[in-house]
Amino acid sequence: MSKNNPQFPYADLGLRLRRVRERLQESLVEASGAVEIEVEALEAIETGKNRPSEDILMLLISHFEVREDEAEQIWELAGYESSKQAEDVESLAGRAQQEQGQPVMVMPGDLRIVYTDMLHVSVNDYGVVMNFMQGSGPKSPPLAIARVGMSREHAQSVLEVLQRTLSQAAQKSLPQQVQSPKKPGASTDRRSKSDQTDKRTS
């Protein structure tokens, strides 16, 4: 981080992010909308006035599809713990496959269901990482509620299972065509009207 100007302590970080955005020819409006923050908030980040939260920085890196080595540098400029972004799940999974296929055991700490309304997916040499986010208000940045990493092959199988399950659920929810029963006495009414007509003509 820059120590030259106390008003802009993260000028180096902001400059790097701005160059990445301009390299992709994205406007402030487009980039801020992609990560669901205000334009003013992104502008303050790029000028170095404010430091983005870890969640927002992660979203920016994912949205810009920054290379892993450059993402490492950006993470360090922000002053956050680096080391492959705090030993991401995909790094652990990649090393486990290399070390004689030894599995990585993850003990669940909380099995409650969490709901998400936003998803960012990033792919690199280690596999796929899905960042599940939850909005916290119209003017508040989204919060990361879960990060799941897996191999590309497993991600493809997850996609197939999800599509198949949703298709089956859609088929079950289709309304069945049921013929409405005839109202009692309906045929009797028609016959009675016919009889009345015959009586008038006779």
PDB file of C-alpha atoms in Angstrom:
ATOM      1  CA  MET A   1       0.000   0.000   0.000  1.00  0.00           C
ATOM      2  CA  SER A   2       1.106   3.579  -0.593  1.00  0.00           C
ATOM      3  CA  LYS A   3       2.382   5.592   2.358  1.00  0.00           C
ATOM      4  CA  ASN A   4       3.044   8.826   0.485  1.00  0.00           C
ATOM      5  CA  ASN A   5      -0.383  10.372   0.896  1.00  0.00           C
ATOM      6  CA  PRO A   6      -2.355   9.598   4.067  1.00  0.00           C
ATOM      7  CA  GLN A   7      -5.570  10.644   2.318  1.00  0.00           C
ATOM      8  CA  PHE A   8      -5.063   7.905  -0.264  1.00  0.00           C
ATOM      9  CA  PRO A   9      -3.410   5.042   1.647  1.00  0.00           C
ATOM     10  CA  TYR A  10      -4.344   2.450  -0.986  1.00  0.00           C
ATOM     11  CA  ALA A  11      -3.358   4.396  -4.095  1.00  0.00           C
ATOM     12  CA  ASP A  12      -1.220   1.543  -5.441  1.00  0.00           C
ATOM     13  CA  LEU A  13      -4.082  -0.915  -5.072  1.00  0.00           C
ATOM     14  CA  GLY A  14      -6.557   1.477  -6.662  1.00  0.00           C
ATOM     15  CA  LEU A  15      -4.245   2.177  -9.580  1.00  0.00           C
ATOM     16  CA  ARG A  16      -3.776  -1.544 -10.225  1.00  0.00           C
ATOM     17  CA  LEU A  17      -7.530  -2.178 -10.178  1.00  0.00           C
ATOM     18  CA  ARG A  18      -8.197   0.796 -12.453  1.00  0.00           C
ATOM     19  CA  ARG A  19      -5.622  -0.436 -14.970  1.00  0.00           C
ATOM     20  CA  VAL A  20      -7.206  -3.883 -14.977  1.00  0.00           C
ATOM     21  CA  ARG A  21     -10.642  -2.362 -15.573  1.00  0.00           C
ATOM     22  CA  GLU A  22      -9.387  -0.085 -18.351  1.00  0.00           C
ATOM     23  CA  ARG A  23      -7.560  -2.998 -19.933  1.00  0.00           C
ATOM     24  CA  LEU A  24     -10.933  -4.710 -20.273  1.00  0.00           C
ATOM     25  CA  GLN A  25     -12.470  -1.447 -21.552  1.00  0.00           C
ATOM     26  CA  GLU A  26     -15.099  -1.401 -18.829  1.00  0.00           C
ATOM     27  CA  SER A  27     -16.608   1.747 -17.406  1.00  0.00           C
ATOM     28  CA  LEU A  28     -16.996   2.469 -13.705  1.00  0.00           C
ATOM     29  CA  VAL A  29     -20.716   1.912 -14.075  1.00  0.00           C
ATOM     30  CA  GLU A  30     -20.271  -1.508 -15.682  1.00  0.00           C
ATOM     31  CA  ALA A  31     -17.693  -2.730 -13.184  1.00  0.00           C
ATOM     32  CA  SER A  32     -19.538  -1.463 -10.118  1.00  0.00           C
ATOM     33  CA  GLY A  33     -22.780  -2.969 -11.369  1.00  0.00           C
ATOM     34  CA  ALA A  34     -21.128  -6.345 -11.876  1.00  0.00           C
ATOM     35  CA  VAL A  35     -20.129  -6.548  -8.208  1.00  0.00           C
ATOM     36  CA  GLU A  36     -23.249  -4.703  -7.008  1.00  0.00           C
ATOM     37  CA  ILE A  37     -21.670  -1.672  -5.360  1.00  0.00           C
ATOM     38  CA  GLU A  38     -22.209   2.032  -5.941  1.00  0.00           C
ATOM     39  CA  VAL A  39     -20.158   3.812  -8.599  1.00  0.00           C
ATOM     40  CA  GLU A  40     -18.890   6.201  -5.931  1.00  0.00           C
ATOM     41  CA  ALA A  41     -17.664   3.267  -3.846  1.00  0.00           C
ATOM     42  CA  LEU A  42     -15.638   1.830  -6.728  1.00  0.00           C
ATOM     43  CA  GLU A  43     -14.299   5.269  -7.571  1.00  0.00           C
ATOM     44  CA  ALA A  44     -13.109   5.691  -3.970  1.00  0.00           C
ATOM     45  CA  ILE A  45     -11.376   2.317  -4.224  1.00  0.00           C
ATOM     46  CA  GLU A  46      -9.629   3.192  -7.484  1.00  0.00           C
ATOM     47  CA  THR A  47      -8.409   6.533  -6.155  1.00  0.00           C
ATOM     48  CA  GLY A  48      -6.925   4.733  -3.162  1.00  0.00           C
ATOM     49  CA  LYS A  49      -9.100   6.492  -0.624  1.00  0.00           C
ATOM     50  CA  ASN A  50     -10.843   3.339   0.570  1.00  0.00           C
ATOM     51  CA  ARG A  51      -9.819  -0.276   0.765  1.00  0.00           C
ATOM     52  CA  PRO A  52     -12.389  -2.791  -0.519  1.00  0.00           C
ATOM     53  CA  SER A  53     -13.533  -5.495   1.829  1.00  0.00           C
ATOM     54  CA  GLU A  54     -12.206  -8.987   1.221  1.00  0.00           C
ATOM     55  CA  ASP A  55     -15.543 -10.007  -0.296  1.00  0.00           C
ATOM     56  CA  ILE A  56     -15.654  -7.066  -2.714  1.00  0.00           C
ATOM     57  CA  LEU A  57     -12.013  -7.512  -3.686  1.00  0.00           C
ATOM     58  CA  MET A  58     -12.669 -11.183  -4.323  1.00  0.00           C
ATOM     59  CA  LEU A  59     -15.638 -10.269  -6.539  1.00  0.00           C
ATOM     60  CA  LEU A  60     -13.588  -7.730  -8.490  1.00  0.00           C
ATOM     61  CA  ILE A  61     -10.799 -10.245  -9.069  1.00  0.00           C
ATOM     62  CA  SER A  62     -13.338 -12.840 -10.166  1.00  0.00           C
ATOM     63  CA  HIS A  63     -15.224 -10.415 -12.427  1.00  0.00           C
ATOM     64  CA  PHE A  64     -12.058  -9.139 -14.112  1.00  0.00           C
ATOM     65  CA  GLU A  65     -10.827 -12.743 -14.495  1.00  0.00           C
ATOM     66  CA  VAL A  66      -7.445 -11.724 -13.155  1.00  0.00           C
ATOM     67  CA  ARG A  67      -4.631 -14.250 -13.547  1.00  0.00           C
ATOM     68  CA  GLU A  68      -3.598 -16.045 -10.396  1.00  0.00           C
ATOM     69  CA  ASP A  69      -0.193 -14.374 -10.105  1.00  0.00           C
ATOM     70  CA  GLU A  70      -1.675 -10.909 -10.588  1.00  0.00           C
ATOM     71  CA  ALA A  71      -4.492 -11.671  -8.157  1.00  0.00           C
ATOM     72  CA  GLU A  72      -1.836 -12.578  -5.590  1.00  0.00           C
ATOM     73  CA  GLN A  73      -0.211  -9.166  -6.043  1.00  0.00           C
ATOM     74  CA  ILE A  74      -3.529  -7.325  -5.787  1.00  0.00           C
ATOM     75  CA  TRP A  75      -4.373  -9.225  -2.621  1.00  0.00           C
ATOM     76  CA  GLU A  76      -1.038  -8.202  -1.095  1.00  0.00           C
ATOM     77  CA  LEU A  77      -1.504  -4.555  -2.115  1.00  0.00           C
ATOM     78  CA  ALA A  78      -4.771  -4.575  -0.186  1.00  0.00           C
ATOM     79  CA  GLY A  79      -2.909  -5.748   2.892  1.00  0.00           C
ATOM     80  CA  TYR A  80      -4.848  -8.977   3.238  1.00  0.00           C
ATOM     81  CA  GLU A  81      -3.330 -12.321   4.052  1.00  0.00           C
ATOM     82  CA  SER A  82      -2.146 -13.812   0.811  1.00  0.00           C
ATOM     83  CA  SER A  83      -0.658 -17.301   0.669  1.00  0.00           C
ATOM     84  CA  LYS A  84      -2.885 -18.313  -2.247  1.00  0.00           C
ATOM     85  CA  GLN A  85      -5.641 -16.167  -0.795  1.00  0.00           C
ATOM     86  CA  ALA A  86      -5.554 -17.802   2.637  1.00  0.00           C
ATOM     87  CA  GLU A  87      -5.190 -21.308   1.211  1.00  0.00           C
ATOM     88  CA  ASP A  88      -8.321 -21.432  -0.937  1.00  0.00           C
ATOM     89  CA  VAL A  89     -10.259 -24.640  -1.215  1.00  0.00           C
ATOM     90  CA  GLU A  90      -9.139 -25.216  -4.789  1.00  0.00           C
ATOM     91  CA  SER A  91      -5.470 -25.143  -3.774  1.00  0.00           C
ATOM     92  CA  LEU A  92      -6.038 -27.748  -1.095  1.00  0.00           C
ATOM     93  CA  ALA A  93      -7.932 -29.960  -3.501  1.00  0.00           C
ATOM     94  CA  GLY A  94      -5.225 -29.618  -6.139  1.00  0.00           C
ATOM     95  CA  ARG A  95      -2.436 -30.599  -3.755  1.00  0.00           C
ATOM     96  CA  ALA A  96      -4.444 -33.521  -2.389  1.00  0.00           C
ATOM     97  CA  GLN A  97      -4.754 -34.992  -5.883  1.00  0.00           C
ATOM     98  CA  GLN A  98      -1.004 -34.663  -6.374  1.00  0.00           C
ATOM     99  CA  GLU A  99      -0.073 -36.248  -3.040  1.00  0.00           C
ATOM    100  CA  GLN A 100      -0.960 -39.846  -3.946  1.00  0.00           C
ATOM    101  CA  GLY A 101      -4.651 -39.087  -4.071  1.00  0.00           C
ATOM    102  CA  GLN A 102      -4.968 -38.490  -0.338  1.00  0.00           C
ATOM    103  CA  PRO A 103      -8.427 -37.075   0.416  1.00  0.00           C
ATOM    104  CA  VAL A 104      -8.962 -33.803   2.218  1.00  0.00           C
ATOM    105  CA  MET A 105     -11.303 -34.195   5.165  1.00  0.00           C
ATOM    106  CA  VAL A 106     -13.461 -31.184   5.944  1.00  0.00           C
ATOM    107  CA  MET A 107     -15.533 -31.356   9.109  1.00  0.00           C
ATOM    108  CA  PRO A 108     -18.844 -29.502   8.784  1.00  0.00           C
ATOM    109  CA  GLY A 109     -19.301 -26.939  11.497  1.00  0.00           C
ATOM    110  CA  ASP A 110     -22.831 -25.851  10.720  1.00  0.00           C
ATOM    111  CA  LEU A 111     -25.350 -27.824   8.669  1.00  0.00           C
ATOM    112  CA  ARG A 112     -28.046 -25.166   8.553  1.00  0.00           C
ATOM    113  CA  ILE A 113     -29.293 -24.223   5.089  1.00  0.00           C
ATOM    114  CA  VAL A 114     -28.179 -20.804   3.893  1.00  0.00           C
ATOM    115  CA  TYR A 115     -29.876 -19.084   0.968  1.00  0.00           C
ATOM    116  CA  THR A 116     -28.121 -17.090  -1.717  1.00  0.00           C
ATOM    117  CA  ASP A 117     -29.236 -14.673  -4.423  1.00  0.00           C
ATOM    118  CA  MET A 118     -25.883 -14.122  -6.117  1.00  0.00           C
ATOM    119  CA  LEU A 119     -23.157 -16.372  -7.475  1.00  0.00           C
ATOM    120  CA  HIS A 120     -19.699 -15.721  -8.881  1.00  0.00           C
ATOM    121  CA  VAL A 121     -17.721 -18.543 -10.446  1.00  0.00           C
ATOM    122  CA  SER A 122     -13.988 -18.528 -11.107  1.00  0.00           C
ATOM    123  CA  VAL A 123     -11.951 -21.184 -12.903  1.00  0.00           C
ATOM    124  CA  ASN A 124      -8.202 -21.716 -12.761  1.00  0.00           C
ATOM    125  CA  ASP A 125      -5.649 -24.517 -12.993  1.00  0.00           C
ATOM    126  CA  TYR A 126      -6.768 -25.935  -9.658  1.00  0.00           C
ATOM    127  CA  GLY A 127     -10.429 -26.242 -10.599  1.00  0.00           C
ATOM    128  CA  VAL A 128     -13.635 -24.307 -10.043  1.00  0.00           C
ATOM    129  CA  VAL A 129     -14.551 -22.054  -7.128  1.00  0.00           C
ATOM    130  CA  MET A 130     -18.139 -20.936  -6.574  1.00  0.00           C
ATOM    131  CA  ASN A 131     -18.622 -17.873  -4.394  1.00  0.00           C
ATOM    132  CA  PHE A 132     -22.153 -17.749  -3.020  1.00  0.00           C
ATOM    133  CA  MET A 133     -23.215 -14.256  -1.973  1.00  0.00           C
ATOM    134  CA  GLN A 134     -26.208 -12.772  -0.177  1.00  0.00           C
ATOM    135  CA  GLY A 135     -27.421  -9.223  -0.596  1.00  0.00           C
ATOM    136  CA  SER A 136     -27.530  -7.203   2.620  1.00  0.00           C
ATOM    137  CA  GLY A 137     -29.447  -4.157   1.461  1.00  0.00           C
ATOM    138  CA  PRO A 138     -29.880  -1.792  -1.495  1.00  0.00           C
ATOM    139  CA  LYS A 139     -26.769   0.245  -0.632  1.00  0.00           C
ATOM    140  CA  SER A 140     -24.702  -2.399   1.145  1.00  0.00           C
ATOM    141  CA  PRO A 141     -22.208  -4.701  -0.569  1.00  0.00           C
ATOM    142  CA  PRO A 142     -23.127  -8.390  -0.816  1.00  0.00           C
ATOM    143  CA  LEU A 143     -21.741 -10.729   1.819  1.00  0.00           C
ATOM    144  CA  ALA A 144     -20.015 -14.013   1.095  1.00  0.00           C
ATOM    145  CA  ILE A 145     -21.888 -16.837   2.810  1.00  0.00           C
ATOM    146  CA  ALA A 146     -20.119 -19.853   1.301  1.00  0.00           C
ATOM    147  CA  ARG A 147     -17.210 -20.738  -0.973  1.00  0.00           C
ATOM    148  CA  VAL A 148     -17.105 -24.154  -2.600  1.00  0.00           C
ATOM    149  CA  GLY A 149     -14.191 -25.504  -4.615  1.00  0.00           C
ATOM    150  CA  MET A 150     -14.036 -28.603  -6.803  1.00  0.00           C
ATOM    151  CA  SER A 151     -12.354 -30.056  -9.862  1.00  0.00           C
ATOM    152  CA  ARG A 152     -13.629 -29.172 -13.327  1.00  0.00           C
ATOM    153  CA  GLU A 153     -14.821 -32.740 -13.836  1.00  0.00           C
ATOM    154  CA  HIS A 154     -16.804 -32.688 -10.618  1.00  0.00           C
ATOM    155  CA  ALA A 155     -18.240 -29.268 -11.490  1.00  0.00           C
ATOM    156  CA  GLN A 156     -19.484 -30.712 -14.793  1.00  0.00           C
ATOM    157  CA  SER A 157     -21.168 -33.609 -12.981  1.00  0.00           C
ATOM    158  CA  VAL A 158     -22.746 -31.181 -10.502  1.00  0.00           C
ATOM    159  CA  LEU A 159     -24.115 -29.172 -13.430  1.00  0.00           C
ATOM    160  CA  GLU A 160     -25.619 -32.302 -15.007  1.00  0.00           C
ATOM    161  CA  VAL A 161     -27.213 -33.416 -11.728  1.00  0.00           C
ATOM    162  CA  LEU A 162     -28.629 -29.934 -11.148  1.00  0.00           C
ATOM    163  CA  GLN A 163     -30.110 -29.729 -14.647  1.00  0.00           C
ATOM    164  CA  ARG A 164     -31.614 -33.214 -14.374  1.00  0.00           C
ATOM    165  CA  THR A 165     -33.092 -32.542 -10.943  1.00  0.00           C
ATOM    166  CA  LEU A 166     -34.615 -29.230 -12.010  1.00  0.00           C
ATOM    167  CA  SER A 167     -36.056 -30.859 -15.134  1.00  0.00           C
ATOM    168  CA  GLN A 168     -37.664 -33.626 -13.087  1.00  0.00           C
ATOM    169  CA  ALA A 169     -39.072 -31.105 -10.626  1.00  0.00           C
ATOM    170  CA  ALA A 170     -40.512 -29.054 -13.488  1.00  0.00           C
ATOM    171  CA  GLN A 171     -42.212 -32.130 -14.951  1.00  0.00           C
ATOM    172  CA  LYS A 172     -43.792 -32.994 -11.612  1.00  0.00           C
ATOM    173  CA  SER A 173     -45.095 -29.474 -11.153  1.00  0.00           C
ATOM    174  CA  LEU A 174     -46.874 -29.369 -14.534  1.00  0.00           C
ATOM    175  CA  PRO A 175     -50.652 -29.182 -14.028  1.00  0.00           C
ATOM    176  CA  GLN A 176     -52.445 -32.343 -15.110  1.00  0.00           C
ATOM    177  CA  GLN A 177     -55.421 -31.998 -17.424  1.00  0.00           C
ATOM    178  CA  VAL A 178     -58.476 -33.280 -15.613  1.00  0.00           C
ATOM    179  CA  GLN A 179     -61.885 -33.309 -17.252  1.00  0.00           C
ATOM    180  CA  SER A 180     -64.397 -31.504 -15.144  1.00  0.00           C
ATOM    181  CA  PRO A 181     -67.327 -33.714 -14.107  1.00  0.00           C
ATOM    182  CA  LYS A 182     -70.707 -33.043 -15.640  1.00  0.00           C
ATOM    183  CA  LYS A 183     -73.054 -31.117 -13.446  1.00  0.00           C
ATOM    184  CA  PRO A 184     -75.864 -33.217 -12.005  1.00  0.00           C
ATOM    185  CA  GLY A 185     -79.067 -32.801 -13.937  1.00  0.00           C
ATOM    186  CA  ALA A 186     -77.445 -31.133 -16.904  1.00  0.00           C
ATOM    187  CA  SER A 187     -78.590 -33.809 -19.356  1.00  0.00           C
ATOM    188  CA  THR A 188     -82.041 -33.805 -17.761  1.00  0.00           C
ATOM    189  CA  ASP A 189     -82.331 -30.089 -18.347  1.00  0.00           C
ATOM    190  CA  ARG A 190     -81.490 -30.514 -22.021  1.00  0.00           C
ATOM    191  CA  ARG A 191     -84.070 -33.258 -22.421  1.00  0.00           C
ATOM    192  CA  SER A 192     -86.701 -31.265 -20.631  1.00  0.00           C
ATOM    193  CA  LYS A 193     -86.101 -28.295 -22.915  1.00  0.00           C
ATOM    194  CA  SER A 194     -86.405 -30.601 -25.924  1.00  0.00           C
ATOM    195  CA  ASP A 195     -89.641 -32.013 -24.586  1.00  0.00           C
ATOM    196  CA  GLN A 196     -91.026 -28.532 -24.070  1.00  0.00           C
ATOM    197  CA  THR A 197     -90.175 -27.638 -27.664  1.00  0.00           C
ATOM    198  CA  ASP A 198     -91.912 -30.766 -28.963  1.00  0.00           C
ATOM    199  CA  LYS A 199     -95.000 -29.949 -26.930  1.00  0.00           C
ATOM    200  CA  ARG A 200     -95.181 -26.459 -28.392  1.00  0.00           C
ATOM    201  CA  THR A 201     -94.949 -27.720 -31.969  1.00  0.00           C
ATOM    202  CA  SER A 202     -97.477 -30.498 -31.500  1.00  0.00           C
TER     203      SER A 202
END
